[in-house]
PDB file of C-alpha atoms in Angstrom:
ATOM      1  CA  MET A  17      -2.966 -15.927   2.555  1.00 72.00           C
ATOM      2  CA  ALA A  18      -1.178 -13.270   0.540  1.00 78.00           C
ATOM      3  CA  TYR A  19       2.370 -13.785  -0.610  1.00 91.00           C
ATOM      4  CA  GLN A  20       4.907 -11.147   0.373  1.00 93.00           C
ATOM      5  CA  GLY A  21       5.127  -8.528  -2.357  1.00 92.00           C
ATOM      6  CA  SER A  22       1.758  -9.368  -3.899  1.00 96.00           C
ATOM      7  CA  LYS A  23      -1.052  -6.855  -4.294  1.00 96.00           C
ATOM      8  CA  GLY A  24      -3.020  -8.464  -1.469  1.00 95.00           C
ATOM      9  CA  TRP A  25      -0.002  -8.308   0.828  1.00 96.00           C
ATOM     10  CA  TYR A  26       0.426  -4.570   0.213  1.00 97.00           C
ATOM     11  CA  VAL A  27      -3.278  -3.933   0.784  1.00 96.00           C
ATOM     12  CA  LYS A  28      -3.143  -5.875   4.056  1.00 96.00           C
ATOM     13  CA  LYS A  29      -0.028  -4.075   5.308  1.00 96.00           C
ATOM     14  CA  LEU A  30      -1.384  -0.635   4.402  1.00 96.00           C
ATOM     15  CA  LYS A  31      -4.641  -1.364   6.183  1.00 96.00           C
ATOM     16  CA  GLU A  32      -2.643  -2.457   9.251  1.00 95.00           C
ATOM     17  CA  LEU A  33      -1.017   0.990   9.130  1.00 94.00           C
ATOM     18  CA  GLY A  34      -4.477   2.589   9.080  1.00 95.00           C
ATOM     19  CA  ILE A  35      -4.571   3.459   5.378  1.00 95.00           C
ATOM     20  CA  SER A  36      -7.686   2.264   3.571  1.00 95.00           C
ATOM     21  CA  LYS A  37      -7.766   4.800   0.711  1.00 96.00           C
ATOM     22  CA  HIS A  38      -5.214   6.406  -1.600  1.00 94.00           C
ATOM     23  CA  PRO A  39      -3.779   9.487   0.176  1.00 90.00           C
ATOM     24  CA  LEU A  40      -4.504  11.888  -2.687  1.00 93.00           C
ATOM     25  CA  GLU A  41      -7.184  10.373  -4.911  1.00 93.00           C
ATOM     26  CA  LEU A  42      -9.240   8.897  -2.035  1.00 94.00           C
ATOM     27  CA  LYS A  43     -10.171   5.697  -3.908  1.00 96.00           C
ATOM     28  CA  LYS A  44     -10.088   2.249  -2.333  1.00 96.00           C
ATOM     29  CA  LEU A  45      -6.650   0.635  -2.302  1.00 95.00           C
ATOM     30  CA  GLU A  46      -7.965  -2.445  -4.070  1.00 95.00           C
ATOM     31  CA  SER A  47      -8.541  -0.456  -7.259  1.00 96.00           C
ATOM     32  CA  TYR A  48      -4.835   0.312  -7.744  1.00 96.00           C
ATOM     33  CA  LYS A  49      -2.084  -1.710  -9.359  1.00 96.00           C
ATOM     34  CA  THR A  50       0.649  -3.317  -7.284  1.00 96.00           C
ATOM     35  CA  TYR A  51       3.343  -0.793  -8.170  1.00 96.00           C
ATOM     36  CA  VAL A  52       1.202   2.098  -6.865  1.00 96.00           C
ATOM     37  CA  LEU A  53       0.548   0.260  -3.600  1.00 97.00           C
ATOM     38  CA  ARG A  54       4.268  -0.508  -3.295  1.00 97.00           C
ATOM     39  CA  GLN A  55       5.105   3.200  -3.660  1.00 96.00           C
ATOM     40  CA  ILE A  56       2.602   4.177  -0.951  1.00 96.00           C
ATOM     41  CA  TYR A  57       3.902   1.447   1.362  1.00 96.00           C
ATOM     42  CA  GLU A  58       7.555   2.414   0.838  1.00 95.00           C
ATOM     43  CA  GLU A  59       6.776   6.089   1.508  1.00 94.00           C
ATOM     44  CA  LYS A  60       5.024   5.201   4.753  1.00 93.00           C
ATOM     45  CA  MET A  61       7.815   2.870   5.866  1.00 92.00           C
ATOM     46  CA  LYS A  62      10.433   5.510   5.058  1.00 91.00           C
ATOM     47  CA  GLY A  63       8.478   7.996   7.167  1.00 79.00           C
ATOM     48  CA  THR A  64       8.356   5.647  10.168  1.00 77.00           C
ATOM     49  CA  GLU A  65      12.136   5.058  10.107  1.00 72.00           C
ATOM     50  CA  GLU A  66      12.965   8.738  10.620  1.00 62.00           C
TER      51      GLU A  66
END
């Protein structure tokens, strides 16, 4: 179980959205720090609201 806001939580949510690699660098999500994953997640969520 991953706590909301943790690195594992962001990885899980991004994979649920169909993202398994960084959009530009094409590395696995697990290799990035939490703040990078948070930025990717927030960008995707902002895009789905519009």
